[in-house]
XYZ file of C-alpha atoms in Angstrom:
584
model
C 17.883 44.288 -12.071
C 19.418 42.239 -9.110
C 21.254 38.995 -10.175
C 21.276 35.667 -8.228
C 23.443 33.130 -8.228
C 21.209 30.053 -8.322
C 22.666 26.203 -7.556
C 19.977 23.970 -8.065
C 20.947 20.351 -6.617
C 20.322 17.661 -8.601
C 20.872 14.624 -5.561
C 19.824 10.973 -5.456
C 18.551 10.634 -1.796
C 16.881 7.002 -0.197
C 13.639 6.750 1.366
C 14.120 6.275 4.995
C 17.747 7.449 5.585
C 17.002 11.135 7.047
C 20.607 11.123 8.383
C 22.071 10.226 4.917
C 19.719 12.596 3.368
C 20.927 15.624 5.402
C 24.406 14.537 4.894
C 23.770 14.735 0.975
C 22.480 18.230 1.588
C 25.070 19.489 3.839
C 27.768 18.326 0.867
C 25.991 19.946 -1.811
C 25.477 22.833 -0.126
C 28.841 23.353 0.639
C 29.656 22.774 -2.984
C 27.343 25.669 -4.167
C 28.620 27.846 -1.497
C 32.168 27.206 -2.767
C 30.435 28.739 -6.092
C 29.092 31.695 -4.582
C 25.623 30.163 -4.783
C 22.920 33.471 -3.033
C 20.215 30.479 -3.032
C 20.574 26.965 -2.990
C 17.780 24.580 -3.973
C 17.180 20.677 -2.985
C 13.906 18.309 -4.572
C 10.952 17.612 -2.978
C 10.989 15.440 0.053
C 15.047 15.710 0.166
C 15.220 14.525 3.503
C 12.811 11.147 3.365
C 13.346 10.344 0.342
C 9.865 10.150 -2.358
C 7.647 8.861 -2.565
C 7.345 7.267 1.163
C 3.816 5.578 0.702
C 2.184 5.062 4.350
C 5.555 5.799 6.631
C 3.442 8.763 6.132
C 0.614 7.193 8.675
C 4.224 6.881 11.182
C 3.676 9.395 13.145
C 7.364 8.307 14.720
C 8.669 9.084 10.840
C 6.817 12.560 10.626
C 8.686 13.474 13.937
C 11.847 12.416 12.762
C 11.260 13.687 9.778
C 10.388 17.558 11.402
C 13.374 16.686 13.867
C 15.983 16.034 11.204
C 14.581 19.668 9.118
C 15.188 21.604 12.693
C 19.069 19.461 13.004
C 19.853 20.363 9.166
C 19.236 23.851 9.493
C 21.476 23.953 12.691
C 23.963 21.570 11.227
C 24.318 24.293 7.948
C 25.189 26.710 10.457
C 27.905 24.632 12.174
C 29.278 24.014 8.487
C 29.288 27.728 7.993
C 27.341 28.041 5.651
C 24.223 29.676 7.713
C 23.800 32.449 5.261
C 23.091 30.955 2.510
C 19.331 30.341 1.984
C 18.392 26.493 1.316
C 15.315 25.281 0.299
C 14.688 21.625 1.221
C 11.844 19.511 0.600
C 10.847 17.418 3.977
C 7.681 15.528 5.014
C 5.707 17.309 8.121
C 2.594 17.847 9.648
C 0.339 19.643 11.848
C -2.187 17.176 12.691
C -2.513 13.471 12.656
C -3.080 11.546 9.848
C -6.286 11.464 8.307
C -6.345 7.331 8.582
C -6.840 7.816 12.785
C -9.675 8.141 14.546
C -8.524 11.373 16.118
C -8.071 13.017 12.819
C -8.830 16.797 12.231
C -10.437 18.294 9.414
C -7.980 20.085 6.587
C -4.421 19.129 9.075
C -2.848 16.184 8.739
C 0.859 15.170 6.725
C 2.187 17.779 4.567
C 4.441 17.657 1.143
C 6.194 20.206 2.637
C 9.160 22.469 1.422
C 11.400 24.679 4.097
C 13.641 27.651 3.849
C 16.695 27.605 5.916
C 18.529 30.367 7.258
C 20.669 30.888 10.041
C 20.151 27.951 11.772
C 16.307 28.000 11.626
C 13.366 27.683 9.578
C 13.244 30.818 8.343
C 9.672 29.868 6.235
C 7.531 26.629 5.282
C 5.688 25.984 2.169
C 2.899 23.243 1.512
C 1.755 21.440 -1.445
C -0.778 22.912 -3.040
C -2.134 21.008 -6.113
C -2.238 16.788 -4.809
C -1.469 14.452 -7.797
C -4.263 11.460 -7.634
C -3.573 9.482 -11.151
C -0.925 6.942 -12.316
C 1.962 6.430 -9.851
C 0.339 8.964 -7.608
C -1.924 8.798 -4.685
C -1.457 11.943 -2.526
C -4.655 12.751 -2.024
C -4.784 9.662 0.379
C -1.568 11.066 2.083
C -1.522 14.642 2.262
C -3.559 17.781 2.926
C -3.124 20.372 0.677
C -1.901 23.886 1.336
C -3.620 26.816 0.997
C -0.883 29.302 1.701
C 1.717 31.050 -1.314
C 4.691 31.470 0.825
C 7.008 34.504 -0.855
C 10.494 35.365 0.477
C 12.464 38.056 -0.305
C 16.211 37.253 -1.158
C 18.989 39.787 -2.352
C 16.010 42.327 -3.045
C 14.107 39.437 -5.069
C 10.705 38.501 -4.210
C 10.789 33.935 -4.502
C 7.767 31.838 -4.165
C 8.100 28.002 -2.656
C 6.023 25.532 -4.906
C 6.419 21.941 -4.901
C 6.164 19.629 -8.172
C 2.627 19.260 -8.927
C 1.679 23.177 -8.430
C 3.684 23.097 -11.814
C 1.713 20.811 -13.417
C -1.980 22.013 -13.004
C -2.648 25.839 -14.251
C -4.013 28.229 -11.784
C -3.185 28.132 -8.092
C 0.523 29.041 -6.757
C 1.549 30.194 -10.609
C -1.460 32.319 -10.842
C -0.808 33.320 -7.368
C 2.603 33.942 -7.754
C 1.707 36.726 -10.716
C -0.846 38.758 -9.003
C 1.744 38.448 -6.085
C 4.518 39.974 -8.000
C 7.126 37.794 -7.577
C 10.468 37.761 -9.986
C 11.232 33.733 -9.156
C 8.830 30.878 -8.776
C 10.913 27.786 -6.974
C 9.274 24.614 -7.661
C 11.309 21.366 -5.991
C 10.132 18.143 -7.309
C 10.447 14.178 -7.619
C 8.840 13.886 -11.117
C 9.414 10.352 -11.956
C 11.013 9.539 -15.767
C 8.835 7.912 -18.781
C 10.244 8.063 -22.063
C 9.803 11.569 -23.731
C 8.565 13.378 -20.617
C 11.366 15.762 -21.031
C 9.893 16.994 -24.310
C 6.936 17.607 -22.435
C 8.346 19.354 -19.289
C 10.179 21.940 -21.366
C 7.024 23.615 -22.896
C 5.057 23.010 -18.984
C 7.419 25.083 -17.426
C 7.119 28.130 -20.338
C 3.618 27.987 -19.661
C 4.075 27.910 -16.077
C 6.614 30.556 -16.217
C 4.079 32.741 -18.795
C 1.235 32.264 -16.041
C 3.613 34.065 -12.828
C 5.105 36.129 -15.406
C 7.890 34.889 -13.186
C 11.011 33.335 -13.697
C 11.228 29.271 -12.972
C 13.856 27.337 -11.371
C 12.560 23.677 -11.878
C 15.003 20.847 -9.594
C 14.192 17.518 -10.098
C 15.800 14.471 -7.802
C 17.776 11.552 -9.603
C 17.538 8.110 -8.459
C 15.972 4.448 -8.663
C 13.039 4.017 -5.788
C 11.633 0.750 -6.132
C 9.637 0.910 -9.840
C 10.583 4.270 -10.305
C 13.168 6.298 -11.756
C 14.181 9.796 -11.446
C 16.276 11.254 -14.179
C 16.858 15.065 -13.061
C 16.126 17.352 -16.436
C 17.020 20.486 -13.805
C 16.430 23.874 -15.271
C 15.629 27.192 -15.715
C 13.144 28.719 -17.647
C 13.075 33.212 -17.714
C 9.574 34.818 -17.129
C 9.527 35.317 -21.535
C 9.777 31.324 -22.018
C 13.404 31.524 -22.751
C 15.453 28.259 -21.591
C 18.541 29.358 -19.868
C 20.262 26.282 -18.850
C 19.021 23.112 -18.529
C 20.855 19.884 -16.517
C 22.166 16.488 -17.526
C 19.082 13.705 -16.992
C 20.308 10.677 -14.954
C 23.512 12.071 -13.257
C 23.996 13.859 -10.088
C 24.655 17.330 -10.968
C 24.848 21.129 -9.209
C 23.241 23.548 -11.824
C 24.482 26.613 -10.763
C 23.379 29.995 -12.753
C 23.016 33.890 -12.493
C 20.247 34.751 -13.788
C 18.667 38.419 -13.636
C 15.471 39.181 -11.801
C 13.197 42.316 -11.176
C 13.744 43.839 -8.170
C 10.790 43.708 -5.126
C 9.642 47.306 -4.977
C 6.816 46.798 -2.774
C 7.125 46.654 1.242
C 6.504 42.633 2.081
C 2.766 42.040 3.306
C 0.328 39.306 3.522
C -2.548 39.093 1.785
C -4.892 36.603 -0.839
C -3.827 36.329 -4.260
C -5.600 33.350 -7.172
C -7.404 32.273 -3.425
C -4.596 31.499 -1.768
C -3.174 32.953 1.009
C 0.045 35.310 0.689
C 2.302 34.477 3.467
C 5.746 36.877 3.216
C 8.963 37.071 4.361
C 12.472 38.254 4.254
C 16.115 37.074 4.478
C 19.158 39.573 5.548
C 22.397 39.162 5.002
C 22.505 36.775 1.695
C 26.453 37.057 0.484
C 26.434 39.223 -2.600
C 26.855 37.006 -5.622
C 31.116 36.917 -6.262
C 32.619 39.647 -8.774
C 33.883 38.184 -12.179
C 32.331 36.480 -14.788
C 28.897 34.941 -14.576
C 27.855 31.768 -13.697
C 26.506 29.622 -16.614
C 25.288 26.183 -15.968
C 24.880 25.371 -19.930
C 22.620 23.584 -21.972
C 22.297 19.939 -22.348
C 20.659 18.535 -25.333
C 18.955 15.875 -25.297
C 19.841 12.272 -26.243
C 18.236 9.598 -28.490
C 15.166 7.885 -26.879
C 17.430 4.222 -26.504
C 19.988 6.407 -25.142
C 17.618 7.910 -22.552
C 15.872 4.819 -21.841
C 18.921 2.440 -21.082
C 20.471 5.193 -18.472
C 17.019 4.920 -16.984
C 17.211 1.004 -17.109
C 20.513 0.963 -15.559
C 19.609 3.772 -12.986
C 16.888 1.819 -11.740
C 18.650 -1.622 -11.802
C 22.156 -0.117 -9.811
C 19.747 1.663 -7.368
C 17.339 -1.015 -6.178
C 20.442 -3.382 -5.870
C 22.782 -0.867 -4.281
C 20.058 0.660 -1.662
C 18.726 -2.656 -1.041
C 21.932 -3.693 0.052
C 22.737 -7.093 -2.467
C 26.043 -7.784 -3.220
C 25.472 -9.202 -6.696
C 22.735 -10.597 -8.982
C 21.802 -14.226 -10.299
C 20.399 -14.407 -13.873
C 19.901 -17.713 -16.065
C 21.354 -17.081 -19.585
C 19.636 -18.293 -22.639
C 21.117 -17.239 -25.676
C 17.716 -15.352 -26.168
C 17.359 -11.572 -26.778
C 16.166 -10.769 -23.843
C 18.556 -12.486 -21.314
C 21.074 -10.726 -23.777
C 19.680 -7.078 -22.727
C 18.834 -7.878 -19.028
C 22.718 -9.227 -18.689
C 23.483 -6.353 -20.590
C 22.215 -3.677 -18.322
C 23.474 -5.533 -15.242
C 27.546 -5.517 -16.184
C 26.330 -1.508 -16.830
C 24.922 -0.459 -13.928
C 27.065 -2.919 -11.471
C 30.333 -3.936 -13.314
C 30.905 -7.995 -14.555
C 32.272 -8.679 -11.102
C 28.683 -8.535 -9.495
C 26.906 -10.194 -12.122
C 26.817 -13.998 -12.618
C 24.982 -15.396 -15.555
C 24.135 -19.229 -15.582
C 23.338 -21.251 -18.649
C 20.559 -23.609 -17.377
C 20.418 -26.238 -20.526
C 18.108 -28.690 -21.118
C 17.722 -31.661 -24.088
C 15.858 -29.090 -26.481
C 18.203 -25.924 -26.065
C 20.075 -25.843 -29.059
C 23.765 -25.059 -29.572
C 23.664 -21.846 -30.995
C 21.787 -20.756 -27.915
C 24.503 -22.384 -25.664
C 27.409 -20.672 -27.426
C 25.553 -17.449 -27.605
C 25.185 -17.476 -24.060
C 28.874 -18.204 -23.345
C 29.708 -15.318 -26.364
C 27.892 -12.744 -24.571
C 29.267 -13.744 -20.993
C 33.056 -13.231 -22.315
C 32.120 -9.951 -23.942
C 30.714 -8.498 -20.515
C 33.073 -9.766 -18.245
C 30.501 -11.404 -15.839
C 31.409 -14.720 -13.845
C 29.714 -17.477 -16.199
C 28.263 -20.799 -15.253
C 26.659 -23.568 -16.857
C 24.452 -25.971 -15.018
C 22.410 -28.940 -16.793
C 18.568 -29.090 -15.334
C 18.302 -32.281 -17.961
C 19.052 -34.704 -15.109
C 16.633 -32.694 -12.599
C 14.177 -32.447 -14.946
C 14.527 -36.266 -15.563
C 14.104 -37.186 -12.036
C 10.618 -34.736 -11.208
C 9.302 -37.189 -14.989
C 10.835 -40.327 -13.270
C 8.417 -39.494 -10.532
C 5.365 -37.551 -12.051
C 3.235 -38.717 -15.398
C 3.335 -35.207 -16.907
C 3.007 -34.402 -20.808
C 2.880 -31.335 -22.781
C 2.927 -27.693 -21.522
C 3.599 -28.948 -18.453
C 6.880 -30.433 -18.545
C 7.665 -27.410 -20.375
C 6.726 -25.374 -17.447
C 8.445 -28.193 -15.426
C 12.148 -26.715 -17.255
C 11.225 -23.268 -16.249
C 10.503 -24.454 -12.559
C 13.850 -25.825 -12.050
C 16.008 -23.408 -13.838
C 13.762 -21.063 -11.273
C 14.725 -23.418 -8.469
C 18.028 -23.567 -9.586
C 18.760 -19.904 -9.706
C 16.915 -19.498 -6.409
C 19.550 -21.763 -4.666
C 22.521 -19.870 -6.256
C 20.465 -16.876 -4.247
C 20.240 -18.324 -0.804
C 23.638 -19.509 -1.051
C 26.014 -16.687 -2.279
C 23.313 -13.635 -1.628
C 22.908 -12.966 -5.274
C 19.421 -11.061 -5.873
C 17.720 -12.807 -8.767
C 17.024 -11.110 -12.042
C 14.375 -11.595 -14.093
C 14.102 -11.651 -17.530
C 10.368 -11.267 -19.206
C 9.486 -8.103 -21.276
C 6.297 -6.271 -21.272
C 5.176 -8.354 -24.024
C 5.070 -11.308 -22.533
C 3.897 -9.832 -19.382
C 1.384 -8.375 -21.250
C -0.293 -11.835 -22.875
C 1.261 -14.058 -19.610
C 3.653 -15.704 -22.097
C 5.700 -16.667 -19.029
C 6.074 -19.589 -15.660
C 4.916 -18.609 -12.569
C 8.006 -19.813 -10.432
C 9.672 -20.501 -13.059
C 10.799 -17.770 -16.043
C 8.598 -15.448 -13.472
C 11.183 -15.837 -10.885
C 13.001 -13.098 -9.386
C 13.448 -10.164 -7.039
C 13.661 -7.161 -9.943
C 13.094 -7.128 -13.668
C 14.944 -4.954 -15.681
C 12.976 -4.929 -18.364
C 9.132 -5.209 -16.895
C 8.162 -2.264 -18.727
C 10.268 -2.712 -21.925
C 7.507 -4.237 -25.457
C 9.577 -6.632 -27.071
C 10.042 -4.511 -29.822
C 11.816 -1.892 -28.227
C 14.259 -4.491 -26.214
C 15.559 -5.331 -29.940
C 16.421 -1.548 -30.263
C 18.175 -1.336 -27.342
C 19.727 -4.122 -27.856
C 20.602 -2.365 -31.349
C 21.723 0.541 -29.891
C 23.747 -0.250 -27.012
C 26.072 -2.591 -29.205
C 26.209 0.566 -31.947
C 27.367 3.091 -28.904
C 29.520 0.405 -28.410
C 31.441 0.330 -31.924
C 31.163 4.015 -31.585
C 33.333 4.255 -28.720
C 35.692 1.799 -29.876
C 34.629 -1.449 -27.321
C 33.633 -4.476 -27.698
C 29.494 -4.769 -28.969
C 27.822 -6.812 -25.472
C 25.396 -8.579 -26.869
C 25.706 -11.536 -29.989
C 24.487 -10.603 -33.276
C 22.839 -13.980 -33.010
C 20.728 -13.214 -30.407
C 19.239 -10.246 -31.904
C 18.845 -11.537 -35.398
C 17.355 -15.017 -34.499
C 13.839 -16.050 -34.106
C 12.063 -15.379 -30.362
C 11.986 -19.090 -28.628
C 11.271 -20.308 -25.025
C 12.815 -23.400 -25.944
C 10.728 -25.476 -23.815
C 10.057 -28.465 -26.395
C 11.117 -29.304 -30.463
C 11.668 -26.666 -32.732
C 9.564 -24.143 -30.477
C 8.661 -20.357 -31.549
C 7.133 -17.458 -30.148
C 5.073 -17.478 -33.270
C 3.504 -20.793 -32.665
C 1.481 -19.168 -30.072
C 1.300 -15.249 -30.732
C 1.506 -13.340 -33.166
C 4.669 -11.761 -34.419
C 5.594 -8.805 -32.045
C 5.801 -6.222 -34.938
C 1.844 -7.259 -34.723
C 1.582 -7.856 -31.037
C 3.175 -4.767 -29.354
C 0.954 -2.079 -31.304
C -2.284 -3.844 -30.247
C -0.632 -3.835 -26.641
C 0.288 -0.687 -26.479
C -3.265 0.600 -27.089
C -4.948 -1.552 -24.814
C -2.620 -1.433 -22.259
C -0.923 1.979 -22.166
C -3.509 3.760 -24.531
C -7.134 2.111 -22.088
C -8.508 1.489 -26.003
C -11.634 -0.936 -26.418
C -11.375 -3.741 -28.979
C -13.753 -0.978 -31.466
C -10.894 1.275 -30.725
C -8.286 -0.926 -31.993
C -10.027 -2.284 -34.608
C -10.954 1.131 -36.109
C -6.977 1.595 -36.025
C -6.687 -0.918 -38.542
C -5.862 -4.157 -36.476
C -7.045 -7.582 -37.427
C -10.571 -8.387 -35.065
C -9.563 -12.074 -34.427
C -5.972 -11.609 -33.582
C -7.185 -8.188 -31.245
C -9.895 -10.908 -29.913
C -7.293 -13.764 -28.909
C -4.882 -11.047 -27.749
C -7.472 -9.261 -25.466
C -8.169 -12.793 -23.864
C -4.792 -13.445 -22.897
C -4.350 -9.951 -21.695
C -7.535 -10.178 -19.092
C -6.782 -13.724 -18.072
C -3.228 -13.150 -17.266
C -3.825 -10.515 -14.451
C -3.151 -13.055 -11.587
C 0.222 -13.659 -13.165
C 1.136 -9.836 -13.568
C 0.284 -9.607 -9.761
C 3.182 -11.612 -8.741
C 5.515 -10.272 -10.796
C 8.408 -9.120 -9.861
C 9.225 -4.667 -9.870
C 10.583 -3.134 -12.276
C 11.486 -0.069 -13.945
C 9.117 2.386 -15.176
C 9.996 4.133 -18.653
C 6.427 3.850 -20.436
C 3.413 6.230 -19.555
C 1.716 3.196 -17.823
C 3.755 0.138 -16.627
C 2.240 -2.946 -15.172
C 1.596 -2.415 -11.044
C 1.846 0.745 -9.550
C 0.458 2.339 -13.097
C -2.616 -0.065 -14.235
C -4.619 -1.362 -11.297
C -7.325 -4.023 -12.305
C -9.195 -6.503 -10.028
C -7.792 -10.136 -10.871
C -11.378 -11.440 -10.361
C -12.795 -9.507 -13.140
C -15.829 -10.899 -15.223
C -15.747 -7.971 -17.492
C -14.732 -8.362 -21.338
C -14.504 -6.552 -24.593
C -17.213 -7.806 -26.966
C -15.827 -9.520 -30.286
């Protein structure tokens, strides 16, 4: 059986910067040459950057786009490293997009993956299976392919797929079997929710069972907007068996022999599952280096807090880093959830580029002032303190207001406040509400609401408390100091807004609240449905109520990361003017 040395490229590229992009490639690919590498592989869309919403309807970006594929593959050559094969996911097309007038019936944009060789294309693949649900929508982008492309490498017959083929059975898999081939490819931008990787283990041994094929599986890193991509590279043989398997959240080269069956069979076109057979060859691929094999390894998995802080902090250091802001603004209260948000900031950016600001007013208590100022000097981060009392005193001196809103008055001008410190010093503001509170609309608009990212948007109360947990328990582990106060994560939820004040004056406690949540929200239950799993009718009433009637908040919310299977915006679209209730 012929062995190839596989390198599968685990990158973190940005949406837009084609020249950065190709940069990344050239540098990786150099890497995996240096390893002996007989076929390198990149994720889908490498050179944009995914997903790239409607610079798809650019017709100026598709041409760049196709012009920066046809530079790459020239540029690889220059480098010397012409021979090796490179697959690279690009955006192209071959008619224009389906949103013009002059618009042509199955052409349009392409997912599109490319082969390079030599300085050319040596071979194209398209998309075959178009994701339509959650985060996706590229049915409204792309057209899909009807065409298996197979190459032959070293002697080794390899079939292009692209992400979604790997999720839906038939098509390129079933394709790929009755095609023969030893190696199904599949380059992807699978965004991360918590325990996807348990499920993407047994998807690609089914996947792999269906093309009676082996399965290399690459998968991009990287924060893009709400999403986060946390890598999970591997390769899975033709019998299920896992033979090595990348770190999740790290740029990484996976680079592995693996055995394949020989192509006995002259190439030819032809149909196969009703697709379209489309082959090819590649001369000249180095022979893979003499000594011992190339093992990539096996990494195990880590806890779920484990996995879902890197993901946190991946997102957070990406949007701020690729959007270009120096530092970020957040007001600390002394509360859990500032705790966590600060947390993750001094993690993903360093203390230096993170300034927290304790924004007190007459009914913040002490202990909530000193835990503030506790957790600033265990993180490191440049720590202010700025009164709103006074401010707040002069909108009252000015205004009759009473009740909620001069509490919503203090969140205003701590959100004013923080706003300035923005304008001024170029901070990028960080919000702190969890999903909770998104959830019921337990927060200001302009006020607590205010910000440019939120850390912890799709985070249930509950779960920031483990985290919180957690992250100061890796902490003692490794011997460093615990970042957040034990005070803040043992006392009693508060806004803080008037006398004595509690969550639990106005919802119920969260070990109540977030199960009833999560079935609405992430599950789509009814109220019958969450009553018939065992929740109390009036409190799943008064929480459904402040669920619907809260959508106009959620819309103005700032983005955030997505770790949950459905997170508030790009996940759960429902019309704000909605008449439409569940029956108590």
């Amino acid at each position: 059986m012929p062995t190839l040395r596989l390198a599968l490229s685990q990158v973190n590229p940005s949406v837009g910067d084609l020249a950065g992009n190709a940069d990344l490639v050239r540098s990786w690919t150099r890497q995996a040459a240096d390893a002996g590498a007989q076929l390198v592989l990149f994720p889908e869309m490498m050179l944009t950057g995914y997903p790239v919403e409607d610079l798809v309807f650019r017709r100026s970006f598709v041409a760049a786009s196709r012009a920066a594929l046809e530079r790459l593959a020239a540029d690889l050559a220059a480098d010397g490293l012409g021979e090796v094969p490179v697959v690279v996911g690009y955006l192209d097309a071959d008619g224009p997009p389906q949103v013009s007038g002059d618009a042509e019936p199955g052409h349009g944009a392409r997912n599109a993956a490319a082969l390079l060789h030599r300085g050319t294309v040596a071979a194209r693949y398209f998309k075959h299976h178009l994701p339509n649900y959650g985060v996706f929508d590229e049915d409204r982008y792309f057209i899909p392919g009807d065409t298996l492309t197979v190459v032959r490498i070293a002697g080794v017959d390899v079939a292009l797929t692209i992400c979604e083929d790997l999720w839906q059975a038939g098509g390129p898999f079933a394709a790929a079997r009755e095609a023969g081939v030893g190696l199904v490819v599949n380059i992807n931008g699978s965004p991360y929710e918590l325990n996807k990787d348990d499920i993407r283990l047994p998807l690609v041994r089914r996947r792999a069972a269906e093309a009676n094929a082996t399965i290399a599986y690459v998968n991009m890193i990287g924060g893009q907007d709400e999403l986060v991509f946390e890598g999970d590279s591997m390769i899975v043989s033709a019998d299920g068996e896992l033979l090595t398997r990348a770190p999740q959240f790290v740029e990484h080269l996976l680079v592995h022999d693996v055995d394949l069956p020989a192509a006995t069979e002259p190439p030819a076109t032809g149909t196969a599952a009703g697709l379209r057979v489309v082959r090819g060859t590649v001369d000249g691929v180095p022979p893979a280096p003499s000594g011992p094999a190339a093992a990539g390894g096996l990494i195990e998995p880590v806890a779920d807090e484990a996995e879902v802080w890197q993901a946190l902090v991946l997102g957070l250091r990406d949007y701020v880093n690729k959007n270009r802001f120096p530092s970020v603004v957040l007001g600390l209260s002394g509360g859990i959830d500032s705790a966590v948000v600060a947390a993750l900031a001094v993690d993903a950016l360093g203390g230096d580029r993170v300034v927290g600001v304790s924004l007190p007013s007459q009914h913040s208590s002490e202990h909530s002032r000193e835990d503030a100022a506790d957790l600033a000097k265990r993180t490191g981060l440049d720590y202010r303190v700025e009164p709103i009392q006074p401010m707040v005193d002069a909108f009252l001196a000015n205004l009759s207001l009473s009740g909620v809103a001069v509490e919503n008055l203090q969140a205003r001008v701590r959100g004013v406040i923080l706003m300035a410190l923005s304008n001024q010093e170029g901070h990028l503001v960080l919000t702190t509400g969890n999903k909770s509170e998104l959830a019921v609309g337990y927060s200001t608009l302009y006020g607590d609401s205010v910000g440019g990212f939120n850390p912890i948007k799709d985070v249930w109360k509950t779960l920031v408390w483990r985290l919180a947990k957690w992250r100061n328990a890796d902490a003692a582990r490794r011997g460093e100091t615990p970042p957040i106060p034990e005070n803040s994560i043992g006392k009693p939820p508060s806004a803080e807004l008037s006398p004595g004040q509690l969550d639990s004056d106005s919802l119920p406690d969260y070990d109540v609240l977030d199960p009833i949540l999560i079935g609405y929200v992430d599950g789509d239950l009814g109220r019958d449905g969450l009553v018939e799993s065992g929740h109390d009718p009036a409190v799943v009433d008064k929480v459904l109520r402040l669920v619907d009637t809260a959508e106009y908040k959620r819309r103005q919310s700032a983005p955030g990361a997505k770790i949950s299977m459905k997170a508030f915006g790009r996940d759960r679209r429902l019309p704000i003017t909605n008449r439409w209730r569940e029956k108590g």
